[in-house]
């Protein structure tokens, strides 16, 4: 029986396939495969998604952290662009599966970890997403607090910083509660607005300073290559880790792609250029503030606070918009889907969004951002070591083990081929543990610190290799002939 149909590389369920899974305890409307009509995201939608997510206060501050660690401006920007080009590879590899089969990340994870084991990578990604959600709320809330103080006597209000933070946190949760379609619409209009506001800030800085300022001509603090690389590799891991989360749950968005070309072009053009360009704006503006104000100001809110009340008002709107577009897209969808997947018949995406907001508070983002060491080495470095192996397993499973052949209805069966033993694929669990263990153990052994400095990359390849080896004879694999028995061919649709 044909349970799925392939139309120009997009696989959707047939009516027979839909009827087979609609009553499954692993099925609900948010976790089902998308229909052909829902595959409507164009290259612009994906470009605007990444522009909206990349123009954010953490990205502005990332270059600042690298310069504070001793890099000059171009070393910091190149590190960021290189990190984003590297992480773009797993993003595109995992995007292919989401686009072709229209499944969200928690369902995709059932392939590798099993119907129950999928909660391991889904919750791991969700916790990191919740952490980032809190970080962005803290960035945005404190920026709003700074701007309000510059316009009024807001600073005299007891607990004003916490009021601004919790108010902004509530706004984020409310918008996230409305769901992915609302996110798509917001990103569509926000992307060009954020680009214009960022360029306006850069033009103001250059005009006022009469040039690029002294910071762009300041030399690196490193006197030898060894000193540089000691900071470069963990910083590169931090730059990769910035979007390593999205490398996992990008199927949550690419399941709506109109075609493979649409998601590849949109993402490849927007991600490295926006991250590199916005980081450069951060460096250039901070450089100009040395000339204009006599000190380097890395906080964009602190820069805006020196403007006129009207400019501060528009700047505040820009900061709110920049933080919202990043937070609700990059940091809520994954944890909300993970929570939804814990009990598909009882949990909704909206409930998951609310729970994500609460977990973000418990993770205390104000501590993570206490200093750049915590931010780049503790936060970015540690979760990179945890998520790299999961990225490796996802890539190995789809491209090397299954060769892009998935039986969609089996993903929603509690006793299907993707349930493995009791709902857990121990091949994936062991491969993940090995990928995590190698960098963490190396951190403790003198002379092997290089492995920890590249934890995401090393962990990815360790888990990829072991998972591919472990899965050689798995009964969950389907042959090309079996795939053709369940998959009908349809006429090509317009791309």
Tab-separated table of C-alpha atoms in Angstrom:
chain	number	residue	atom	x	y	z
A	1	UNK	CA	0.000	0.000	0.000
A	2	UNK	CA	1.249	3.472	-0.915
A	3	UNK	CA	1.281	5.491	2.314
A	4	UNK	CA	3.310	8.454	1.031
A	5	UNK	CA	3.755	10.322	-2.228
A	6	UNK	CA	6.868	11.992	-3.662
A	7	UNK	CA	6.196	15.142	-5.685
A	8	UNK	CA	9.391	16.701	-7.051
A	9	UNK	CA	11.402	15.723	-3.955
A	10	UNK	CA	8.700	16.642	-1.401
A	11	UNK	CA	7.183	13.622	0.360
A	12	UNK	CA	3.724	13.883	1.905
A	13	UNK	CA	1.244	11.359	3.280
A	14	UNK	CA	-1.465	9.816	1.128
A	15	UNK	CA	-5.021	9.588	2.500
A	16	UNK	CA	-4.282	5.982	3.458
A	17	UNK	CA	-1.167	7.076	5.304
A	18	UNK	CA	-3.022	9.808	7.179
A	19	UNK	CA	-5.710	7.364	8.282
A	20	UNK	CA	-3.076	4.959	9.630
A	21	UNK	CA	-1.571	7.452	12.100
A	22	UNK	CA	-4.315	9.936	13.019
A	23	UNK	CA	-5.253	8.023	16.190
A	24	UNK	CA	-1.670	7.307	17.279
A	25	UNK	CA	-0.578	8.544	20.743
A	26	UNK	CA	2.547	9.908	18.998
A	27	UNK	CA	0.484	12.111	16.664
A	28	UNK	CA	-1.036	15.558	16.924
A	29	UNK	CA	-1.585	18.446	14.531
A	30	UNK	CA	1.718	20.125	15.388
A	31	UNK	CA	3.833	16.991	14.984
A	32	UNK	CA	2.294	15.541	11.804
A	33	UNK	CA	4.056	15.718	8.416
A	34	UNK	CA	3.196	18.901	6.528
A	35	UNK	CA	0.865	18.855	3.537
A	36	UNK	CA	1.888	20.029	0.070
A	37	UNK	CA	-0.091	23.255	0.542
A	38	UNK	CA	1.950	24.014	3.674
A	39	UNK	CA	5.219	23.858	1.713
A	40	UNK	CA	5.053	27.578	0.915
A	41	UNK	CA	8.218	29.159	2.403
A	42	UNK	CA	10.336	30.820	-0.286
A	43	UNK	CA	14.013	31.798	-0.309
A	44	UNK	CA	13.007	35.219	1.000
A	45	UNK	CA	11.211	33.651	3.962
A	46	UNK	CA	14.363	31.744	4.934
A	47	UNK	CA	16.608	34.736	4.329
A	48	UNK	CA	14.347	36.960	6.449
A	49	UNK	CA	14.279	34.284	9.147
A	50	UNK	CA	18.076	34.307	9.419
A	51	UNK	CA	18.399	38.074	9.092
A	52	UNK	CA	15.844	38.522	11.876
A	53	UNK	CA	17.580	35.978	14.087
A	54	UNK	CA	21.143	37.159	13.401
A	55	UNK	CA	20.525	40.861	14.046
A	56	UNK	CA	20.374	40.575	17.808
A	57	UNK	CA	22.187	41.908	20.860
A	58	UNK	CA	24.173	38.675	21.540
A	59	UNK	CA	25.530	38.774	17.964
A	60	UNK	CA	26.468	42.446	18.425
A	61	UNK	CA	28.278	41.527	21.643
A	62	UNK	CA	29.971	38.370	20.315
A	63	UNK	CA	32.659	40.355	18.485
A	64	UNK	CA	33.085	42.490	21.594
A	65	UNK	CA	33.833	39.366	23.599
A	66	UNK	CA	36.476	38.231	21.101
A	67	UNK	CA	38.167	41.640	21.106
A	68	UNK	CA	38.089	41.660	24.909
A	69	UNK	CA	39.940	38.328	24.747
A	70	UNK	CA	42.741	39.945	22.693
A	71	UNK	CA	41.788	39.755	19.008
A	72	UNK	CA	41.874	42.759	16.699
A	73	UNK	CA	38.724	43.659	14.739
A	74	UNK	CA	39.378	41.625	11.592
A	75	UNK	CA	40.466	38.520	13.519
A	76	UNK	CA	37.197	38.669	15.467
A	77	UNK	CA	35.040	39.124	12.343
A	78	UNK	CA	36.824	36.357	10.401
A	79	UNK	CA	36.413	33.988	13.373
A	80	UNK	CA	32.677	34.703	13.442
A	81	UNK	CA	32.196	34.332	9.667
A	82	UNK	CA	34.250	31.112	9.590
A	83	UNK	CA	32.259	29.655	12.490
A	84	UNK	CA	28.995	30.432	10.716
A	85	UNK	CA	30.180	28.948	7.423
A	86	UNK	CA	31.111	25.753	9.282
A	87	UNK	CA	27.803	25.466	11.124
A	88	UNK	CA	25.941	26.176	7.870
A	89	UNK	CA	27.009	22.720	6.635
A	90	UNK	CA	25.057	20.663	9.229
A	91	UNK	CA	22.223	23.195	9.013
A	92	UNK	CA	21.816	22.478	5.297
A	93	UNK	CA	22.284	18.722	5.715
A	94	UNK	CA	19.513	18.517	8.325
A	95	UNK	CA	17.376	20.999	6.384
A	96	UNK	CA	17.157	18.505	3.534
A	97	UNK	CA	15.317	15.972	5.683
A	98	UNK	CA	12.882	18.541	7.039
A	99	UNK	CA	12.141	19.847	3.550
A	100	UNK	CA	11.751	16.439	1.931
A	101	UNK	CA	9.605	14.754	4.590
A	102	UNK	CA	7.931	17.718	6.321
A	103	UNK	CA	8.577	16.527	9.869
A	104	UNK	CA	9.515	18.604	12.946
A	105	UNK	CA	12.687	18.003	14.919
A	106	UNK	CA	11.266	15.758	17.705
A	107	UNK	CA	9.714	13.435	15.103
A	108	UNK	CA	12.925	13.478	13.060
A	109	UNK	CA	14.788	12.442	16.225
A	110	UNK	CA	12.607	9.313	16.504
A	111	UNK	CA	14.565	7.961	13.525
A	112	UNK	CA	17.843	7.907	15.406
A	113	UNK	CA	16.897	7.551	19.094
A	114	UNK	CA	13.578	5.696	18.907
A	115	UNK	CA	9.987	6.658	19.692
A	116	UNK	CA	10.818	7.184	23.386
A	117	UNK	CA	14.533	7.865	23.106
A	118	UNK	CA	13.771	10.900	20.904
A	119	UNK	CA	13.056	12.780	24.113
A	120	UNK	CA	16.828	12.753	24.858
A	121	UNK	CA	17.956	14.942	21.915
A	122	UNK	CA	14.675	16.904	21.883
A	123	UNK	CA	14.892	17.858	25.560
A	124	UNK	CA	18.670	18.519	25.281
A	125	UNK	CA	18.019	20.961	22.433
A	126	UNK	CA	15.035	22.350	24.311
A	127	UNK	CA	17.046	23.138	27.443
A	128	UNK	CA	19.654	25.011	25.421
A	129	UNK	CA	16.847	26.867	23.646
A	130	UNK	CA	15.325	27.826	26.985
A	131	UNK	CA	18.738	29.052	28.138
A	132	UNK	CA	19.079	31.223	25.030
A	133	UNK	CA	15.520	32.453	25.518
A	134	UNK	CA	16.481	33.742	28.962
A	135	UNK	CA	19.733	35.270	27.670
A	136	UNK	CA	17.923	37.238	24.969
A	137	UNK	CA	15.222	38.354	27.394
A	138	UNK	CA	17.939	39.611	29.741
A	139	UNK	CA	19.762	41.399	26.904
A	140	UNK	CA	16.518	42.980	25.709
A	141	UNK	CA	15.143	43.772	29.167
A	142	UNK	CA	18.307	45.475	30.400
A	143	UNK	CA	18.585	47.418	27.117
A	144	UNK	CA	15.033	48.691	27.534
A	145	UNK	CA	15.853	49.567	31.154
A	146	UNK	CA	18.874	51.611	30.030
A	147	UNK	CA	16.863	53.481	27.424
A	148	UNK	CA	13.974	54.202	29.795
A	149	UNK	CA	16.425	55.664	32.325
A	150	UNK	CA	17.833	57.976	29.668
A	151	UNK	CA	14.377	59.334	28.814
A	152	UNK	CA	12.820	59.663	32.281
A	153	UNK	CA	13.225	59.179	36.015
A	154	UNK	CA	12.738	55.445	35.507
A	155	UNK	CA	15.941	54.791	37.438
A	156	UNK	CA	14.239	55.929	40.643
A	157	UNK	CA	11.671	53.127	40.449
A	158	UNK	CA	12.589	50.309	42.895
A	159	UNK	CA	13.662	47.162	41.018
A	160	UNK	CA	13.420	48.937	37.651
A	161	UNK	CA	15.821	46.524	35.903
A	162	UNK	CA	13.830	43.483	37.000
A	163	UNK	CA	10.540	45.118	36.023
A	164	UNK	CA	11.884	45.785	32.516
A	165	UNK	CA	13.233	42.248	32.276
A	166	UNK	CA	10.036	40.514	33.360
A	167	UNK	CA	7.912	42.802	31.184
A	168	UNK	CA	9.999	41.971	28.131
A	169	UNK	CA	10.008	38.269	29.072
A	170	UNK	CA	6.194	38.305	29.178
A	171	UNK	CA	6.016	39.957	25.735
A	172	UNK	CA	8.258	37.253	24.277
A	173	UNK	CA	6.181	34.445	25.787
A	174	UNK	CA	2.942	35.995	24.523
A	175	UNK	CA	4.171	36.271	20.908
A	176	UNK	CA	5.690	32.780	20.995
A	177	UNK	CA	2.366	31.410	22.254
A	178	UNK	CA	0.754	32.448	18.954
A	179	UNK	CA	2.765	29.869	16.992
A	180	UNK	CA	5.119	29.436	13.997
A	181	UNK	CA	2.875	31.155	11.436
A	182	UNK	CA	2.919	34.357	13.483
A	183	UNK	CA	6.715	34.070	13.640
A	184	UNK	CA	6.908	33.817	9.830
A	185	UNK	CA	4.832	36.984	9.382
A	186	UNK	CA	6.871	38.914	11.943
A	187	UNK	CA	10.191	37.928	10.330
A	188	UNK	CA	8.902	38.929	6.871
A	189	UNK	CA	8.531	42.595	7.870
A	190	UNK	CA	11.220	42.735	10.554
A	191	UNK	CA	14.185	41.736	8.351
A	192	UNK	CA	14.285	44.826	6.078
A	193	UNK	CA	13.467	47.105	9.030
A	194	UNK	CA	16.390	45.741	11.067
A	195	UNK	CA	18.797	46.073	8.137
A	196	UNK	CA	17.850	49.734	7.660
A	197	UNK	CA	18.191	50.515	11.389
A	198	UNK	CA	21.579	48.748	11.601
A	199	UNK	CA	22.956	50.643	8.606
A	200	UNK	CA	21.598	53.913	10.006
A	201	UNK	CA	23.517	53.310	13.236
A	202	UNK	CA	26.695	52.574	11.265
A	203	UNK	CA	26.318	55.707	9.095
A	204	UNK	CA	25.741	57.857	12.188
A	205	UNK	CA	28.881	56.459	13.855
A	206	UNK	CA	31.106	57.009	10.813
A	207	UNK	CA	29.772	60.513	10.214
A	208	UNK	CA	30.177	61.602	13.831
A	209	UNK	CA	33.626	60.053	14.243
A	210	UNK	CA	34.911	61.282	10.901
A	211	UNK	CA	36.110	57.801	10.013
A	212	UNK	CA	36.525	54.330	11.412
A	213	UNK	CA	38.135	55.379	14.686
A	214	UNK	CA	41.167	54.050	16.536
A	215	UNK	CA	39.802	50.623	17.413
A	216	UNK	CA	39.938	49.361	13.823
A	217	UNK	CA	43.632	50.226	13.734
A	218	UNK	CA	44.399	48.717	17.147
A	219	UNK	CA	46.718	45.685	16.867
A	220	UNK	CA	46.044	42.226	18.210
A	221	UNK	CA	47.216	41.622	21.774
A	222	UNK	CA	48.799	38.308	20.751
A	223	UNK	CA	52.538	38.349	20.077
A	224	UNK	CA	52.848	34.749	18.838
A	225	UNK	CA	50.743	32.346	16.769
A	226	UNK	CA	50.551	30.018	19.765
A	227	UNK	CA	48.978	32.725	21.923
A	228	UNK	CA	46.461	33.495	19.163
A	229	UNK	CA	45.408	29.910	18.502
A	230	UNK	CA	44.963	29.267	22.225
A	231	UNK	CA	42.073	31.751	22.092
A	232	UNK	CA	41.069	31.232	18.454
A	233	UNK	CA	39.928	27.594	18.634
A	234	UNK	CA	37.643	27.867	21.682
A	235	UNK	CA	36.353	31.144	20.222
A	236	UNK	CA	35.665	29.400	16.901
A	237	UNK	CA	33.787	26.693	18.811
A	238	UNK	CA	31.803	29.465	20.491
A	239	UNK	CA	30.993	31.028	17.106
A	240	UNK	CA	29.872	27.633	15.793
A	241	UNK	CA	27.866	26.956	18.924
A	242	UNK	CA	26.007	30.240	18.474
A	243	UNK	CA	23.795	28.494	15.880
A	244	UNK	CA	24.595	24.827	16.610
A	245	UNK	CA	21.158	24.685	18.195
A	246	UNK	CA	19.489	25.574	14.893
A	247	UNK	CA	21.590	22.969	13.098
A	248	UNK	CA	19.541	20.412	15.030
A	249	UNK	CA	16.011	21.757	14.909
A	250	UNK	CA	16.128	23.489	11.514
A	251	UNK	CA	13.591	20.876	10.253
A	252	UNK	CA	11.032	22.740	12.408
A	253	UNK	CA	11.222	25.500	9.783
A	254	UNK	CA	12.343	23.694	6.628
A	255	UNK	CA	9.300	21.401	6.809
A	256	UNK	CA	7.485	24.388	5.247
A	257	UNK	CA	10.025	24.979	2.438
A	258	UNK	CA	8.635	25.259	-1.100
A	259	UNK	CA	11.659	23.354	-2.433
A	260	UNK	CA	15.194	22.315	-1.516
A	261	UNK	CA	16.504	25.212	-3.599
A	262	UNK	CA	14.408	27.711	-1.647
A	263	UNK	CA	15.866	26.757	1.731
A	264	UNK	CA	19.441	26.289	0.469
A	265	UNK	CA	19.639	29.681	-1.267
A	266	UNK	CA	17.856	31.607	1.494
A	267	UNK	CA	19.950	30.180	4.309
A	268	UNK	CA	23.312	30.173	2.531
A	269	UNK	CA	23.024	33.807	1.506
A	270	UNK	CA	21.645	35.191	4.768
A	271	UNK	CA	23.392	33.434	7.668
A	272	UNK	CA	27.154	34.065	7.206
A	273	UNK	CA	26.688	37.515	5.667
A	274	UNK	CA	24.307	38.809	8.336
A	275	UNK	CA	26.295	37.455	11.280
A	276	UNK	CA	29.551	38.806	9.877
A	277	UNK	CA	28.045	42.118	8.801
A	278	UNK	CA	26.191	42.824	12.043
A	279	UNK	CA	29.214	41.854	14.123
A	280	UNK	CA	31.273	44.310	12.055
A	281	UNK	CA	28.702	47.045	12.712
A	282	UNK	CA	29.111	46.336	16.433
A	283	UNK	CA	32.892	46.685	16.182
A	284	UNK	CA	32.727	49.801	13.964
A	285	UNK	CA	30.192	51.606	16.156
A	286	UNK	CA	32.171	50.803	19.311
A	287	UNK	CA	35.287	52.057	17.511
A	288	UNK	CA	33.549	55.308	16.652
A	289	UNK	CA	32.381	55.843	20.247
A	290	UNK	CA	36.041	56.130	21.303
A	291	UNK	CA	36.294	59.269	19.151
A	292	UNK	CA	32.794	60.595	19.886
A	293	UNK	CA	32.515	59.925	23.615
A	294	UNK	CA	36.094	59.194	24.673
A	295	UNK	CA	35.434	55.539	25.552
A	296	UNK	CA	34.530	52.300	23.786
A	297	UNK	CA	30.827	51.557	24.338
A	298	UNK	CA	29.892	47.989	23.381
A	299	UNK	CA	26.311	48.129	24.609
A	300	UNK	CA	24.078	49.465	21.782
A	301	UNK	CA	21.503	50.592	24.346
A	302	UNK	CA	24.147	52.685	26.117
A	303	UNK	CA	25.031	54.283	22.753
A	304	UNK	CA	21.390	55.037	21.976
A	305	UNK	CA	20.906	56.485	25.457
A	306	UNK	CA	23.114	59.419	24.390
A	307	UNK	CA	20.779	60.337	21.506
A	308	UNK	CA	17.748	62.650	21.415
A	309	UNK	CA	14.462	61.396	22.963
A	310	UNK	CA	12.954	60.721	19.494
A	311	UNK	CA	16.001	58.721	18.392
A	312	UNK	CA	15.934	56.799	21.679
A	313	UNK	CA	12.277	55.945	21.086
A	314	UNK	CA	12.948	54.496	17.627
A	315	UNK	CA	16.100	52.793	18.909
A	316	UNK	CA	14.101	51.124	21.656
A	317	UNK	CA	11.643	49.801	19.082
A	318	UNK	CA	14.602	48.479	17.067
A	319	UNK	CA	16.096	46.658	20.061
A	320	UNK	CA	12.725	45.150	20.985
A	321	UNK	CA	12.197	44.014	17.385
A	322	UNK	CA	15.729	42.608	17.052
A	323	UNK	CA	15.419	40.587	20.241
A	324	UNK	CA	11.899	39.346	19.541
A	325	UNK	CA	12.726	38.115	16.034
A	326	UNK	CA	15.621	36.087	17.396
A	327	UNK	CA	14.009	34.828	20.539
A	328	UNK	CA	10.668	33.554	19.355
A	329	UNK	CA	12.103	31.879	16.238
A	330	UNK	CA	15.414	30.441	17.428
A	331	UNK	CA	14.718	29.756	21.083
A	332	UNK	CA	11.057	28.858	21.570
A	333	UNK	CA	10.063	26.588	18.685
A	334	UNK	CA	12.463	23.758	19.604
A	335	UNK	CA	11.737	23.542	23.359
A	336	UNK	CA	7.995	24.045	22.766
A	337	UNK	CA	7.970	21.165	20.257
A	338	UNK	CA	10.055	19.025	22.650
A	339	UNK	CA	7.510	19.603	25.433
A	340	UNK	CA	4.663	18.920	23.009
A	341	UNK	CA	6.347	15.660	21.995
A	342	UNK	CA	6.471	14.477	25.636
A	343	UNK	CA	2.688	14.035	25.519
A	344	UNK	CA	1.306	14.776	22.031
A	345	UNK	CA	-2.325	14.131	23.004
A	346	UNK	CA	-2.224	16.465	26.021
A	347	UNK	CA	0.359	19.153	25.237
A	348	UNK	CA	0.075	21.934	22.657
A	349	UNK	CA	2.709	24.239	21.163
A	350	UNK	CA	1.293	27.148	23.170
A	351	UNK	CA	1.646	25.272	26.469
A	352	UNK	CA	5.197	24.364	25.483
A	353	UNK	CA	6.001	28.042	24.851
A	354	UNK	CA	4.809	29.017	28.336
A	355	UNK	CA	6.794	26.228	30.006
A	356	UNK	CA	9.875	27.284	28.003
A	357	UNK	CA	9.588	30.778	29.445
A	358	UNK	CA	9.449	29.436	33.008
A	359	UNK	CA	12.461	27.137	32.476
A	360	UNK	CA	14.414	30.106	31.056
A	361	UNK	CA	13.982	31.944	34.359
A	362	UNK	CA	15.171	28.943	36.356
A	363	UNK	CA	18.400	28.878	34.285
A	364	UNK	CA	19.369	32.380	35.545
A	365	UNK	CA	20.582	34.125	32.354
A	366	UNK	CA	21.995	37.019	34.412
A	367	UNK	CA	24.682	34.640	35.722
A	368	UNK	CA	25.580	33.295	32.272
A	369	UNK	CA	26.117	36.865	31.071
A	370	UNK	CA	28.027	37.958	34.179
A	371	UNK	CA	31.213	38.167	32.108
A	372	UNK	CA	32.436	37.223	28.638
A	373	UNK	CA	34.308	34.217	30.038
A	374	UNK	CA	31.044	32.685	31.245
A	375	UNK	CA	29.371	33.545	27.946
A	376	UNK	CA	31.946	32.237	25.441
A	377	UNK	CA	33.701	29.464	27.352
A	378	UNK	CA	31.205	28.204	29.946
A	379	UNK	CA	27.893	28.606	28.135
A	380	UNK	CA	28.750	28.372	24.410
A	381	UNK	CA	31.628	25.935	24.862
A	382	UNK	CA	29.817	23.498	27.157
A	383	UNK	CA	26.607	23.157	25.209
A	384	UNK	CA	28.587	22.855	21.973
A	385	UNK	CA	30.216	19.762	23.466
A	386	UNK	CA	26.757	18.346	24.199
A	387	UNK	CA	25.036	19.173	20.899
A	388	UNK	CA	27.867	18.371	18.457
A	389	UNK	CA	27.462	14.592	18.923
A	390	UNK	CA	23.696	14.826	18.341
A	391	UNK	CA	24.344	16.767	15.123
A	392	UNK	CA	26.733	14.010	14.041
A	393	UNK	CA	24.147	11.285	14.687
A	394	UNK	CA	21.441	13.184	12.767
A	395	UNK	CA	23.687	13.658	9.730
A	396	UNK	CA	24.960	10.072	9.796
A	397	UNK	CA	21.473	8.596	10.120
A	398	UNK	CA	19.881	10.453	7.214
A	399	UNK	CA	22.779	10.620	4.756
A	400	UNK	CA	25.013	7.611	5.502
A	401	UNK	CA	22.757	5.041	7.183
A	402	UNK	CA	19.283	5.488	5.639
A	403	UNK	CA	20.358	7.239	2.433
A	404	UNK	CA	17.351	9.611	2.643
A	405	UNK	CA	14.761	6.821	2.848
A	406	UNK	CA	12.147	7.302	5.595
A	407	UNK	CA	8.874	5.445	6.212
A	408	UNK	CA	6.714	8.304	7.477
A	409	UNK	CA	3.864	6.349	9.078
A	410	UNK	CA	6.327	4.220	11.069
A	411	UNK	CA	7.472	7.379	12.883
A	412	UNK	CA	4.058	7.541	14.570
A	413	UNK	CA	3.821	3.903	15.662
A	414	UNK	CA	4.711	2.891	19.221
A	415	UNK	CA	5.769	-0.581	18.042
A	416	UNK	CA	7.101	0.231	14.577
A	417	UNK	CA	10.541	-0.156	13.050
A	418	UNK	CA	11.672	3.107	14.669
A	419	UNK	CA	10.749	1.928	18.158
A	420	UNK	CA	13.825	-0.333	18.315
A	421	UNK	CA	14.002	-1.990	21.769
A	422	UNK	CA	11.359	-0.628	24.099
A	423	UNK	CA	11.337	2.691	22.273
A	424	UNK	CA	15.109	3.319	22.561
A	425	UNK	CA	17.864	2.984	19.960
A	426	UNK	CA	20.877	2.151	22.105
A	427	UNK	CA	23.172	2.534	19.104
A	428	UNK	CA	22.405	6.251	19.144
A	429	UNK	CA	22.711	6.551	22.917
A	430	UNK	CA	26.139	4.909	22.987
A	431	UNK	CA	27.350	6.937	19.991
A	432	UNK	CA	26.193	10.150	21.695
A	433	UNK	CA	27.892	9.265	24.990
A	434	UNK	CA	31.164	8.510	23.204
A	435	UNK	CA	30.967	11.801	21.315
A	436	UNK	CA	30.434	13.694	24.573
A	437	UNK	CA	33.027	11.740	26.565
A	438	UNK	CA	35.997	12.247	24.226
A	439	UNK	CA	36.104	16.088	24.508
A	440	UNK	CA	35.219	16.123	28.224
A	441	UNK	CA	37.899	13.545	29.140
A	442	UNK	CA	40.451	15.318	26.919
A	443	UNK	CA	39.821	18.506	28.871
A	444	UNK	CA	41.287	16.806	31.950
A	445	UNK	CA	44.374	15.352	30.238
A	446	UNK	CA	47.442	17.616	29.852
A	447	UNK	CA	48.290	18.211	26.211
A	448	UNK	CA	44.819	17.309	24.894
A	449	UNK	CA	43.122	20.637	25.572
A	450	UNK	CA	42.967	21.201	21.799
A	451	UNK	CA	40.237	18.545	21.588
A	452	UNK	CA	38.090	20.356	24.159
A	453	UNK	CA	38.688	23.668	22.382
A	454	UNK	CA	37.116	22.047	19.293
A	455	UNK	CA	34.496	20.079	21.234
A	456	UNK	CA	31.611	20.591	18.796
A	457	UNK	CA	33.569	19.456	15.736
A	458	UNK	CA	35.343	16.539	17.451
A	459	UNK	CA	32.146	15.332	19.140
A	460	UNK	CA	30.236	15.520	15.858
A	461	UNK	CA	32.728	13.342	13.987
A	462	UNK	CA	33.204	10.836	16.836
A	463	UNK	CA	29.457	10.215	17.105
A	464	UNK	CA	28.985	10.226	13.321
A	465	UNK	CA	31.606	7.513	12.859
A	466	UNK	CA	30.452	5.298	15.725
A	467	UNK	CA	26.747	5.630	14.872
A	468	UNK	CA	27.354	4.706	11.229
A	469	UNK	CA	29.313	1.649	12.365
A	470	UNK	CA	26.754	0.588	15.000
A	471	UNK	CA	23.793	0.876	12.578
A	472	UNK	CA	25.161	-1.258	9.723
A	473	UNK	CA	22.763	-4.129	10.355
A	474	UNK	CA	19.845	-2.317	11.951
A	475	UNK	CA	16.405	-3.775	11.237
A	476	UNK	CA	15.035	-0.227	10.968
A	477	UNK	CA	16.645	0.305	7.568
A	478	UNK	CA	14.488	0.004	4.455
A	479	UNK	CA	15.844	-0.897	1.025
A	480	UNK	CA	15.255	1.100	-2.137
A	481	UNK	CA	12.804	-1.557	-3.310
A	482	UNK	CA	10.815	-1.400	-0.059
A	483	UNK	CA	10.840	2.397	-0.201
A	484	UNK	CA	9.361	2.329	-3.683
A	485	UNK	CA	6.590	-0.013	-2.487
A	486	UNK	CA	5.312	2.581	-0.010
A	487	UNK	CA	6.069	5.715	-2.024
A	488	UNK	CA	3.995	6.823	-4.987
A	489	UNK	CA	5.342	9.234	-7.590
A	490	UNK	CA	3.410	12.394	-8.436
A	491	UNK	CA	3.810	14.966	-11.162
A	492	UNK	CA	6.358	17.679	-10.441
A	493	UNK	CA	5.031	20.825	-8.793
A	494	UNK	CA	6.233	24.327	-9.480
A	495	UNK	CA	9.348	25.323	-7.547
